[in-house]
Coordinates of C-alpha atoms in Angstrom, one line a residue:
Chain A
M1 CA 0.0 0.0 0.0
K2 CA 3.0 2.3 0.1
T3 CA 2.9 5.2 -2.3
R4 CA 4.8 8.4 -2.9
E5 CA 1.5 10.4 -2.8
P6 CA 1.7 12.8 0.1
V7 CA -1.3 13.0 2.5
I8 CA 0.4 15.4 4.9
T9 CA 2.7 18.2 3.7
V10 CA 4.5 20.4 6.2
K11 CA 6.7 23.3 5.0
N12 CA 8.6 25.5 7.5
M13 CA 6.2 24.9 10.4
V14 CA 6.9 27.2 13.3
K15 CA 5.1 27.2 16.7
K16 CA 6.2 29.7 19.4
F17 CA 4.8 30.0 22.9
G18 CA 6.0 33.5 23.8
S19 CA 9.8 33.3 23.3
F20 CA 9.9 29.5 23.5
V21 CA 10.1 27.8 20.2
A22 CA 8.3 24.4 20.4
N23 CA 8.5 23.6 16.7
D24 CA 11.4 25.2 14.9
N25 CA 11.0 25.2 11.1
L26 CA 9.7 21.7 10.5
S27 CA 9.4 20.4 7.0
F28 CA 8.4 16.9 6.0
E29 CA 5.9 14.8 4.0
V30 CA 3.9 11.8 5.0
F31 CA 2.9 9.4 2.2
K32 CA -0.4 7.7 1.8
G33 CA -0.5 4.2 3.4
E34 CA 2.7 4.5 5.4
I35 CA 3.4 4.3 9.1
F36 CA 5.2 7.5 9.9
G37 CA 7.0 7.5 13.2
F38 CA 7.5 10.8 15.0
L39 CA 10.2 10.1 17.6
G40 CA 11.9 12.2 20.3
A41 CA 12.4 12.6 23.9
N42 CA 9.7 14.1 26.1
G43 CA 9.4 17.8 25.5
A44 CA 11.0 17.6 22.0
G45 CA 7.9 19.1 20.5
K46 CA 6.1 16.0 19.2
T47 CA 2.8 16.7 20.9
T48 CA 2.8 20.3 19.8
A49 CA 3.2 19.3 16.1
I50 CA 0.5 16.6 16.3
R51 CA -1.9 19.1 17.9
I52 CA -1.4 21.6 15.1
L53 CA -1.9 18.9 12.4
C54 CA -5.2 17.8 14.1
G55 CA -6.5 21.4 14.3
L56 CA -6.3 21.6 18.1
S57 CA -3.7 24.4 18.1
S58 CA -2.9 27.0 15.5
P59 CA 0.7 27.3 14.1
T60 CA 2.7 30.5 14.3
S61 CA 3.8 30.2 10.6
G62 CA 4.4 27.8 7.8
E63 CA 2.4 25.9 5.1
M64 CA 0.6 22.8 6.2
K65 CA -1.8 20.5 4.4
V66 CA -3.5 17.5 6.0
A67 CA -5.5 15.1 3.8
G68 CA -5.4 17.8 1.1
F69 CA -6.9 20.5 3.4
D70 CA -5.3 23.7 4.6
V71 CA -4.5 23.7 8.4
Y72 CA -5.4 27.4 8.7
R73 CA -8.7 27.6 6.9
Q74 CA -10.1 24.1 6.5
T75 CA -9.8 22.6 10.0
E76 CA -13.4 21.4 9.9
K77 CA -12.7 19.3 6.8
I78 CA -9.5 18.0 8.3
K79 CA -11.3 16.8 11.4
Q80 CA -13.9 15.0 9.3
N81 CA -11.0 13.0 7.7
I82 CA -8.8 12.1 10.6
G83 CA -8.9 9.9 13.7
Y84 CA -7.1 11.0 16.9
M85 CA -5.9 9.1 20.0
S86 CA -4.3 11.2 22.6
Q87 CA -1.7 10.4 25.3
K88 CA -4.4 10.2 27.9
F89 CA -6.8 7.4 27.7
S90 CA -9.7 8.7 25.7
L91 CA -12.8 6.6 26.3
Y92 CA -15.5 7.3 28.8
E93 CA -15.1 5.0 31.8
D94 CA -18.7 5.3 33.0
L95 CA -20.1 4.3 29.6
T96 CA -20.3 0.8 28.3
V97 CA -18.3 -0.4 25.2
F98 CA -21.4 -0.2 23.1
E99 CA -22.3 3.3 24.4
N100 CA -18.8 4.6 23.7
I101 CA -18.9 3.3 20.1
R102 CA -22.4 4.7 19.6
L103 CA -21.2 8.1 20.8
Y104 CA -18.2 8.3 18.5
G105 CA -20.2 6.9 15.6
G106 CA -22.7 9.7 16.2
V107 CA -20.1 12.4 16.6
Y108 CA -18.5 11.4 13.3
G109 CA -21.9 11.3 11.6
M110 CA -21.8 7.6 10.7
K111 CA -24.9 5.9 9.4
I112 CA -26.4 3.6 11.9
A113 CA -26.4 0.5 9.8
D114 CA -22.8 1.2 8.8
R115 CA -21.8 1.7 12.4
K116 CA -23.5 -1.5 13.5
A117 CA -21.8 -3.6 10.8
R118 CA -18.3 -2.3 11.6
T119 CA -18.9 -2.6 15.4
T120 CA -19.7 -6.3 15.1
E121 CA -16.7 -6.9 12.9
M122 CA -14.4 -4.9 15.2
L123 CA -15.6 -6.5 18.4
E124 CA -15.2 -10.0 16.9
R125 CA -11.7 -9.1 15.7
L126 CA -10.7 -7.9 19.2
G127 CA -12.5 -10.9 20.9
L128 CA -14.6 -8.5 22.9
T129 CA -18.1 -9.4 21.6
A130 CA -19.1 -10.7 25.0
Y131 CA -18.1 -7.5 26.7
E132 CA -20.2 -5.1 24.6
N133 CA -22.3 -4.1 27.6
R134 CA -19.5 -3.8 30.1
K135 CA -18.4 -0.5 31.4
I136 CA -15.0 0.6 30.0
G137 CA -13.9 1.2 33.6
D138 CA -14.1 -2.5 34.3
L139 CA -11.8 -3.6 31.5
P140 CA -8.0 -4.0 31.8
L141 CA -5.8 -1.2 30.4
G142 CA -4.5 -3.2 27.4
W143 CA -8.1 -3.9 26.2
K144 CA -9.0 -0.3 26.7
Q145 CA -6.1 0.9 24.6
K146 CA -6.9 -1.5 21.7
L147 CA -10.5 -0.5 21.9
A148 CA -9.6 3.2 21.9
F149 CA -7.6 2.7 18.8
S150 CA -10.3 0.7 17.0
I151 CA -12.9 3.3 17.8
A152 CA -10.5 6.1 16.6
I153 CA -10.5 4.4 13.1
L154 CA -14.1 3.2 13.2
H155 CA -15.2 6.0 10.8
N156 CA -12.5 4.9 8.3
P157 CA -10.4 8.1 8.4
K158 CA -7.7 8.9 5.8
I159 CA -5.2 9.4 8.5
V160 CA -5.0 8.4 12.2
F161 CA -2.9 10.4 14.6
L162 CA -1.6 8.4 17.6
D163 CA 0.1 10.4 20.4
E164 CA 2.1 7.9 22.5
P165 CA -0.6 5.3 22.2
T166 CA 1.3 2.6 24.0
G167 CA 2.4 4.4 27.2
G168 CA 2.2 2.3 30.3
V169 CA 1.2 -0.9 28.4
D170 CA 3.1 -4.2 28.8
P171 CA 5.2 -5.5 25.9
I172 CA 2.8 -8.2 24.8
T173 CA -0.1 -5.8 24.5
R174 CA 2.2 -3.4 22.7
R175 CA 2.9 -6.1 20.2
Q176 CA -0.8 -6.8 19.7
F177 CA -1.4 -3.1 19.5
W178 CA 1.0 -2.8 16.6
N179 CA -0.7 -5.7 14.8
L180 CA -3.9 -3.6 14.9
I181 CA -1.9 -0.7 13.4
Y182 CA -0.7 -3.0 10.6
E183 CA -4.3 -4.1 9.9
A184 CA -5.4 -0.5 9.7
V185 CA -2.6 0.2 7.2
E186 CA -3.8 -2.7 5.1
K187 CA -7.2 -1.0 4.9
G188 CA -5.4 2.1 3.4
I189 CA -5.3 4.2 6.5
T190 CA -2.1 6.3 6.9
V191 CA -0.7 6.2 10.5
F192 CA 1.1 9.1 12.1
V193 CA 2.5 7.9 15.4
T194 CA 4.6 9.5 18.1
T195 CA 6.5 7.4 20.6
H196 CA 9.5 7.4 22.8
Y197 CA 9.9 3.6 22.7
M198 CA 12.7 3.2 20.2
D199 CA 11.9 -0.5 19.6
E200 CA 8.6 0.7 18.2
A201 CA 10.5 2.9 15.7
E202 CA 11.6 -0.3 14.0
Y203 CA 8.0 -1.0 13.1
C204 CA 7.6 2.3 11.2
D205 CA 8.1 2.6 7.4
R206 CA 9.9 5.9 8.0
A207 CA 10.8 7.6 11.2
S208 CA 11.7 11.2 12.0
I209 CA 13.7 12.1 15.1
M210 CA 13.0 15.4 16.9
A211 CA 15.3 17.2 19.3
D212 CA 14.8 20.6 20.8
G213 CA 12.0 21.4 18.4
K214 CA 13.9 20.5 15.2
I215 CA 13.8 17.4 13.0
V216 CA 17.4 16.1 13.1
A217 CA 16.9 12.9 11.1
L218 CA 14.3 11.4 8.8
D219 CA 14.5 8.2 6.9
T220 CA 13.6 4.5 6.9
P221 CA 14.8 2.7 10.1
L222 CA 17.2 0.7 8.0
K223 CA 18.9 3.7 6.4
L224 CA 19.0 5.5 9.7
K225 CA 20.9 2.6 11.3
E226 CA 23.3 2.5 8.4
Q227 CA 23.9 6.2 8.5
Y228 CA 24.6 6.3 12.2
N229 CA 26.4 2.9 12.1
A230 CA 24.1 1.5 14.8
A231 CA 22.7 -1.9 15.5
N232 CA 19.2 -0.7 16.4
M233 CA 17.1 2.4 16.6
D234 CA 17.9 2.9 20.3
E235 CA 21.6 3.4 19.4
V236 CA 20.7 5.7 16.6
F237 CA 18.7 7.8 19.1
L238 CA 21.5 7.9 21.6
K239 CA 24.0 8.9 19.0
I240 CA 21.8 11.8 17.8
A241 CA 20.9 12.9 21.3
R242 CA 24.6 13.1 22.1
Chain B
M1 CA -27.8 17.9 14.8
S2 CA -27.6 14.1 15.2
R3 CA -24.0 14.6 16.2
F4 CA -25.1 16.9 18.9
L5 CA -27.8 14.5 20.1
A6 CA -25.4 11.7 20.3
F7 CA -23.2 13.9 22.5
L8 CA -26.2 15.0 24.6
R9 CA -27.2 11.4 25.3
K10 CA -23.8 10.7 26.7
E11 CA -24.1 13.7 29.1
F12 CA -27.3 12.3 30.6
Y13 CA -25.6 8.9 31.1
H14 CA -22.8 10.7 33.0
I15 CA -25.3 12.5 35.3
F16 CA -27.5 9.5 36.1
R17 CA -24.6 7.1 36.7
D18 CA -22.7 9.3 39.1
P19 CA -24.0 9.2 42.7
R20 CA -22.1 12.3 43.6
T21 CA -23.8 14.3 40.9
L22 CA -27.2 13.0 41.9
I23 CA -26.6 13.9 45.5
I24 CA -25.7 17.5 44.6
L25 CA -28.6 17.8 42.2
F26 CA -31.3 16.4 44.4
G27 CA -30.0 15.9 47.9
I28 CA -28.7 19.4 48.5
P29 CA -31.8 21.3 47.5
I30 CA -33.9 19.1 49.8
A31 CA -31.4 19.3 52.6
Q32 CA -31.2 23.1 52.4
L33 CA -35.0 23.4 52.4
M34 CA -35.1 21.3 55.5
L35 CA -32.3 23.1 57.1
F36 CA -33.7 26.6 56.6
G37 CA -37.3 25.5 57.0
Y38 CA -37.0 23.5 60.2
V39 CA -33.6 23.9 61.8
M40 CA -32.3 27.4 61.3
T41 CA -35.6 29.0 62.2
N42 CA -35.8 32.3 64.1
E43 CA -39.5 31.8 64.9
V44 CA -40.6 31.1 68.4
R45 CA -42.6 27.9 68.4
N46 CA -43.2 25.4 71.2
V47 CA -40.4 26.8 73.4
K48 CA -40.0 24.6 76.5
V49 CA -40.7 26.6 79.7
A50 CA -41.2 26.0 83.3
I51 CA -43.7 27.9 85.4
V52 CA -43.3 28.4 89.1
D53 CA -46.5 29.7 90.6
N54 CA -45.8 30.7 94.2
S55 CA -49.2 32.4 94.4
K56 CA -51.6 30.0 92.9
D57 CA -54.4 32.5 92.8
D58 CA -57.0 32.9 90.0
L59 CA -55.1 35.6 88.2
S60 CA -51.7 33.8 88.1
K61 CA -53.4 30.7 86.9
R62 CA -55.2 32.5 84.1
L63 CA -52.0 34.2 83.1
S64 CA -50.1 30.9 83.0
Q65 CA -52.9 29.5 80.9
K66 CA -52.6 32.4 78.5
L67 CA -48.8 31.8 78.1
L68 CA -49.2 28.1 77.4
S69 CA -52.2 28.4 75.1
S70 CA -50.4 31.0 72.9
G71 CA -48.7 28.2 70.8
F72 CA -45.3 29.7 71.5
F73 CA -44.7 27.9 74.7
Q74 CA -44.9 24.4 76.0
L75 CA -44.9 23.4 79.7
A76 CA -41.9 21.2 80.2
A77 CA -41.4 21.2 84.0
I78 CA -42.8 22.4 87.3
P79 CA -39.8 22.9 89.6
T80 CA -40.5 22.8 93.3
S81 CA -37.5 24.7 94.6
E82 CA -35.1 27.4 93.3
S83 CA -32.2 24.9 93.4
D84 CA -33.8 23.0 90.5
Y85 CA -33.5 26.0 88.1
E86 CA -29.9 25.6 87.2
S87 CA -30.0 21.9 86.4
L88 CA -33.1 22.4 84.3
F89 CA -31.3 25.0 82.2
R90 CA -28.1 23.0 82.1
S91 CA -29.7 19.9 80.9
G92 CA -31.6 21.9 78.3
K93 CA -35.0 20.7 79.5
V94 CA -36.2 24.3 79.5
K95 CA -35.2 27.5 77.8
E96 CA -37.2 29.9 80.1
I97 CA -38.6 29.9 83.6
V98 CA -41.5 32.2 84.6
V99 CA -41.8 32.8 88.4
F100 CA -44.9 34.4 90.0
E101 CA -44.2 36.0 93.4
P102 CA -46.3 34.9 96.4
D103 CA -49.6 36.9 96.7
F104 CA -49.4 37.9 93.1
A105 CA -53.1 38.9 92.7
K106 CA -53.3 40.4 96.1
N107 CA -50.3 42.7 95.5
L108 CA -51.6 43.8 92.2
M109 CA -55.0 44.8 93.7
K110 CA -53.6 46.5 96.7
E111 CA -50.5 48.2 95.5
G112 CA -51.2 48.4 91.8
K113 CA -48.2 46.4 90.9
A114 CA -46.9 42.8 91.1
N115 CA -43.7 41.0 90.0
I116 CA -43.0 38.2 87.6
Q117 CA -39.5 37.0 87.2
V118 CA -38.5 35.8 83.8
I119 CA -35.2 33.7 83.6
A120 CA -34.0 32.8 80.1
D121 CA -31.2 30.6 78.8
A122 CA -28.9 33.2 77.2
S123 CA -26.3 30.8 76.0
E124 CA -28.2 31.4 72.8
P125 CA -28.6 35.2 73.1
N126 CA -30.8 35.8 70.0
A127 CA -33.2 33.0 70.9
A128 CA -33.3 34.2 74.6
Q129 CA -34.1 37.8 73.5
L130 CA -36.9 36.6 71.3
I131 CA -38.4 34.4 73.9
V132 CA -38.4 37.1 76.5
N133 CA -39.9 39.6 74.1
Y134 CA -42.8 37.2 73.3
T135 CA -43.4 36.5 77.0
T136 CA -43.4 40.3 77.8
A137 CA -45.8 40.9 75.0
I138 CA -48.2 38.2 76.2
V139 CA -48.1 39.5 79.8
N140 CA -48.7 43.1 78.6
N141 CA -51.7 42.1 76.5
F142 CA -53.1 40.2 79.4
T143 CA -52.8 43.1 81.7
K144 CA -54.4 45.4 79.2
A145 CA -57.3 43.1 78.6
E146 CA -57.9 42.5 82.3
F147 CA -57.6 46.0 83.7
M148 CA -58.1 48.5 81.0
K149 CA -61.3 47.2 79.4
D150 CA -63.4 50.3 80.1
Q151 CA -60.9 53.1 80.2
T152 CA -58.8 54.6 77.5
P153 CA -55.2 54.4 78.5
P154 CA -53.3 57.6 78.3
G155 CA -50.2 57.9 76.2
I156 CA -49.2 56.9 72.7
N157 CA -50.6 53.7 71.3
I158 CA -48.2 52.2 68.7
K159 CA -49.8 50.0 66.1
V160 CA -47.3 48.0 64.1
R161 CA -47.9 46.4 60.7
M162 CA -45.2 44.3 59.2
L163 CA -45.9 44.9 55.5
F164 CA -45.5 42.1 53.0
N165 CA -44.9 39.5 55.8
E166 CA -47.5 40.3 58.4
N167 CA -46.8 37.2 60.5
M168 CA -43.0 37.6 60.2
R169 CA -42.7 34.1 58.7
D170 CA -39.1 32.9 58.1
A171 CA -40.1 31.1 54.9
Y172 CA -40.8 34.5 53.2
N173 CA -37.1 35.2 53.6
F174 CA -35.5 31.9 52.9
I175 CA -37.5 30.6 49.9
P176 CA -36.6 33.5 47.6
G177 CA -33.0 33.3 48.9
L178 CA -32.7 29.6 48.6
I179 CA -33.8 29.5 44.9
A180 CA -30.9 31.9 44.2
V181 CA -28.3 29.8 46.1
I182 CA -29.5 26.4 44.8
L183 CA -29.5 27.5 41.2
M184 CA -26.0 29.0 41.6
L185 CA -24.9 25.6 43.0
I186 CA -26.4 23.4 40.3
S187 CA -25.9 25.6 37.3
A188 CA -22.5 27.2 37.9
M189 CA -20.8 24.6 40.0
M190 CA -22.0 21.5 38.1
T191 CA -21.2 23.1 34.7
A192 CA -17.7 24.0 35.8
I193 CA -17.1 20.5 37.2
T194 CA -18.4 18.6 34.2
I195 CA -16.4 20.6 31.7
A196 CA -13.3 20.4 34.0
R197 CA -13.8 16.6 34.1
E198 CA -13.7 16.3 30.3
K199 CA -10.4 18.2 30.4
E200 CA -8.9 16.2 33.2
M201 CA -9.8 12.9 31.6
G202 CA -8.3 14.0 28.3
T203 CA -11.5 13.4 26.4
M204 CA -11.8 17.1 25.7
E205 CA -8.9 16.8 23.2
I206 CA -10.7 14.0 21.4
L207 CA -13.9 15.9 21.2
L208 CA -12.1 19.0 19.9
A209 CA -10.3 16.9 17.3
S210 CA -13.7 15.5 16.2
P211 CA -16.1 17.2 13.7
L212 CA -18.1 18.5 16.7
K213 CA -17.9 22.3 16.9
P214 CA -16.7 23.9 20.1
I215 CA -20.1 25.6 20.6
Q216 CA -21.8 22.2 20.3
I217 CA -19.5 20.7 22.9
I218 CA -20.3 23.5 25.3
L219 CA -24.0 23.4 24.6
G220 CA -24.0 19.7 25.0
K221 CA -22.4 20.1 28.5
V222 CA -24.7 22.9 29.5
V223 CA -28.2 21.9 28.2
P224 CA -28.7 18.9 30.7
Y225 CA -27.9 21.1 33.6
M226 CA -30.1 23.8 32.3
I227 CA -33.0 21.4 32.2
L228 CA -32.2 20.0 35.7
S229 CA -31.9 23.6 37.1
I230 CA -35.3 24.5 35.8
V231 CA -36.8 21.4 37.4
S232 CA -35.0 22.1 40.7
A233 CA -36.2 25.7 40.7
L234 CA -39.8 24.7 40.1
V235 CA -39.6 22.0 42.9
V236 CA -38.2 24.5 45.4
L237 CA -40.8 27.1 44.3
A238 CA -43.6 24.6 44.6
L239 CA -42.5 23.4 48.0
G240 CA -42.2 27.0 49.1
M241 CA -45.7 27.8 48.0
L242 CA -47.4 24.6 49.1
V243 CA -45.5 23.5 52.3
F244 CA -44.2 26.9 53.5
K245 CA -47.1 28.9 52.2
V246 CA -45.0 31.6 50.6
P247 CA -47.1 33.6 48.1
V248 CA -46.3 34.7 44.6
I249 CA -48.2 38.0 44.5
G250 CA -46.7 39.3 41.3
S251 CA -46.7 37.9 37.8
F252 CA -45.8 34.2 37.8
A253 CA -44.6 34.4 34.2
L254 CA -42.3 37.3 35.1
L255 CA -40.9 35.3 38.0
L256 CA -40.2 32.3 35.7
A257 CA -38.6 34.5 33.1
E258 CA -36.3 36.0 35.7
I259 CA -35.4 32.5 37.0
L260 CA -34.5 31.5 33.4
L261 CA -32.3 34.6 33.0
Y262 CA -30.6 33.8 36.3
I263 CA -30.0 30.2 35.3
F264 CA -28.5 31.5 32.0
L265 CA -26.2 33.7 34.1
A266 CA -25.2 30.9 36.4
L267 CA -24.4 28.6 33.5
S268 CA -22.2 31.3 31.8
L269 CA -20.4 31.7 35.1
G270 CA -19.9 28.0 35.2
I271 CA -18.4 28.0 31.7
L272 CA -16.2 30.9 32.6
I273 CA -14.8 29.1 35.7
S274 CA -14.2 26.0 33.6
T275 CA -12.0 28.0 31.2
F276 CA -9.7 28.8 34.0
V277 CA -9.3 25.3 35.6
D278 CA -8.1 22.0 34.4
S279 CA -9.3 19.6 37.2
Q280 CA -12.6 18.8 38.8
L281 CA -11.1 19.5 42.3
T282 CA -10.1 23.0 41.4
A283 CA -13.4 23.6 39.8
M284 CA -15.2 22.4 42.9
A285 CA -13.0 24.5 45.2
I286 CA -13.5 27.7 43.2
S287 CA -17.2 27.3 42.8
G288 CA -17.6 26.1 46.4
F289 CA -15.5 28.6 48.4
V290 CA -15.1 31.5 46.1
L291 CA -18.7 31.5 44.8
M292 CA -21.0 29.7 47.2
L293 CA -20.0 31.3 50.5
P294 CA -20.1 34.9 49.3
S295 CA -23.3 34.2 47.5
I296 CA -24.9 33.0 50.7
L297 CA -23.3 35.6 53.1
L298 CA -22.9 38.6 50.9
S299 CA -26.1 38.4 48.9
G300 CA -28.5 39.8 51.4
F301 CA -29.9 36.4 51.9
I302 CA -29.0 36.2 55.6
F303 CA -27.3 39.5 56.4
P304 CA -28.8 42.8 55.2
I305 CA -26.4 44.5 52.7
K306 CA -27.2 48.0 54.0
N307 CA -25.6 47.1 57.4
M308 CA -22.3 46.0 55.9
P309 CA -19.1 48.1 55.8
I310 CA -18.7 50.0 52.4
A311 CA -16.0 47.7 51.2
L312 CA -18.2 44.6 51.7
Q313 CA -21.1 46.4 50.1
I314 CA -19.1 46.8 47.0
V315 CA -18.2 43.1 46.9
A316 CA -21.8 42.2 47.6
N317 CA -22.9 44.2 44.5
L318 CA -20.7 42.0 42.4
M319 CA -22.5 38.9 43.5
P320 CA -25.2 37.9 41.0
P321 CA -27.5 36.4 43.7
R322 CA -27.7 39.8 45.4
W323 CA -29.6 41.2 42.4
F324 CA -31.7 38.1 41.9
I325 CA -32.8 37.7 45.5
E326 CA -34.1 41.3 45.4
I327 CA -36.0 40.4 42.2
N328 CA -37.5 37.3 43.9
R329 CA -38.6 39.2 46.9
T330 CA -40.1 42.1 44.9
V331 CA -42.1 39.8 42.6
M332 CA -43.1 37.1 45.1
L333 CA -43.8 39.1 48.3
K334 CA -44.5 42.7 47.1
G335 CA -46.2 41.9 43.9
G336 CA -43.8 44.2 42.0
G337 CA -43.4 44.1 38.2
L338 CA -40.8 45.0 35.6
N339 CA -41.3 48.7 36.6
E340 CA -39.6 47.9 39.9
I341 CA -37.1 45.3 38.9
W342 CA -35.8 46.4 35.5
P343 CA -32.5 47.7 36.9
N344 CA -31.8 44.3 38.6
T345 CA -32.7 42.5 35.4
L346 CA -30.4 44.7 33.4
V347 CA -27.5 44.0 35.9
L348 CA -28.1 40.2 35.4
M349 CA -28.1 40.6 31.6
V350 CA -24.9 42.6 31.6
M351 CA -23.2 40.1 33.9
S352 CA -24.2 37.2 31.7
A353 CA -23.0 38.9 28.5
L354 CA -19.7 39.7 30.3
F355 CA -19.1 36.1 31.4
I356 CA -19.9 34.8 27.9
F357 CA -17.6 37.3 26.3
I358 CA -14.6 36.5 28.6
S359 CA -15.2 32.8 28.1
I360 CA -15.1 33.0 24.3
R361 CA -11.9 35.1 24.5
K362 CA -10.3 32.7 26.9
F363 CA -11.3 29.7 24.7
K364 CA -9.7 31.3 21.6
I365 CA -6.5 32.1 23.4
R366 CA -6.3 28.5 24.6
L367 CA -6.5 27.2 21.1
Q368 CA -3.6 29.3 19.9

């Protein structure tokens, strides 16, 4: 599914908070159908960039297009075409699995029949069919994360933004989570993911590494390892950070 | 629209599944009604007294009877010696003791005067003062009725009428005040908390990144509490009219319109608070301590504003309930109309507009 057709174009993106520069002149493209990793230490400016691309924050300057729409003037259109999963857990604990799905389906304007068909398919795939009427608060964290991701792509967005989706989750669940990401990519969804787990960088098609608000490296994991003469992404990251 | 309805349904789930919310919504109004209606009452009713009749003549017996049949007093003890008095007060068995001197009637006939001693429990000074005043008034009326039937008494006869609340009923004060306080609690506090919760949980981000417009999100949060506030206001008003017999002399429609305006104001205040805070706890603290206490103490609900020092009067004028309580009293008790309350109505409108304006500005700054 990998193409060279850009779905996100960012040219000279700058975001300042007062005199603090959170994003310093970022330029990159994300291609349709790829998994684009956005790596960096905490505070490197990853979340700021993702928030701008999702229309949650407005940039100071630069030219940005997401799914073909302008970040300044067409945020409504962008929101219609993306899915978003934030750092914090994002489902309602006091609602059941079904009620959460119905809420998001409603908010994204999905047709009821459409939503029902996809819900059945999704719950079966996750093995959660029996838990449809359980409250989210009663489920284990790993299940919740997988569910949150599946709900974020229920409306079949062009791009899904994942902001540190696997924080605080055990390695096995993380692996399962990445399988879900691969399944999403097979359906043609582009995945934009931030993480500070360097092993996860290996799973990306291309990875960019941010430090102090700048992109310091951007390539496939393989090429990055060659370029920095490292055995794995963790070493790449340590060499760059130094 | 269907997006909005999907969101609205979720809000009702939140409300009806959270015991704390339910307690605040329904428990507090009822508790406050009970508190002000039956506990914090200034009215004298069935006060426990002891009567010591050392004379036991016809006159002292009839006067005792008069006291006890007034409805204000209830005979709780008949002490036999003075040494019992203190323990009666200390144990709280009586609040007042009335002692007739020996030869009460005889002294009154012969010398034209006789003595009654009234001892009251002044560990509660306000209550003691009230009880003594009631006792004195009953004795004076009795004397007048007994001895001045045929002659016109010299001197000035003062006739008092307490206008708008002839019987000095407490409920006339607390029902209009309570509506203001309860609505502030439900509308402002609950709105602030529910929006802060969405921020705290991180779900606000998800909603903002969805195709829902910010105005839809805010309305979705506010509409359920608006409905519940209206229900709550009607319940308190109905209980006030039916149980506590508080009249609505003025236009009922006008009163309802003013209540709606005040709910709108409280909701905007709640939204404003929520733009400043990021956690439910802060939202609760700000609405609880910064808002609730002043709106009870500085609104003229309990303490008259005219008696406050100038500095506090200025603060009091910034409290929305201060203007609303005045509206309530004017419409309910005095039968006033828009002619009398338009300045207050205007103040409430200006305050609402101001809160909404600041909220929108804050919201935009946040997004940048």
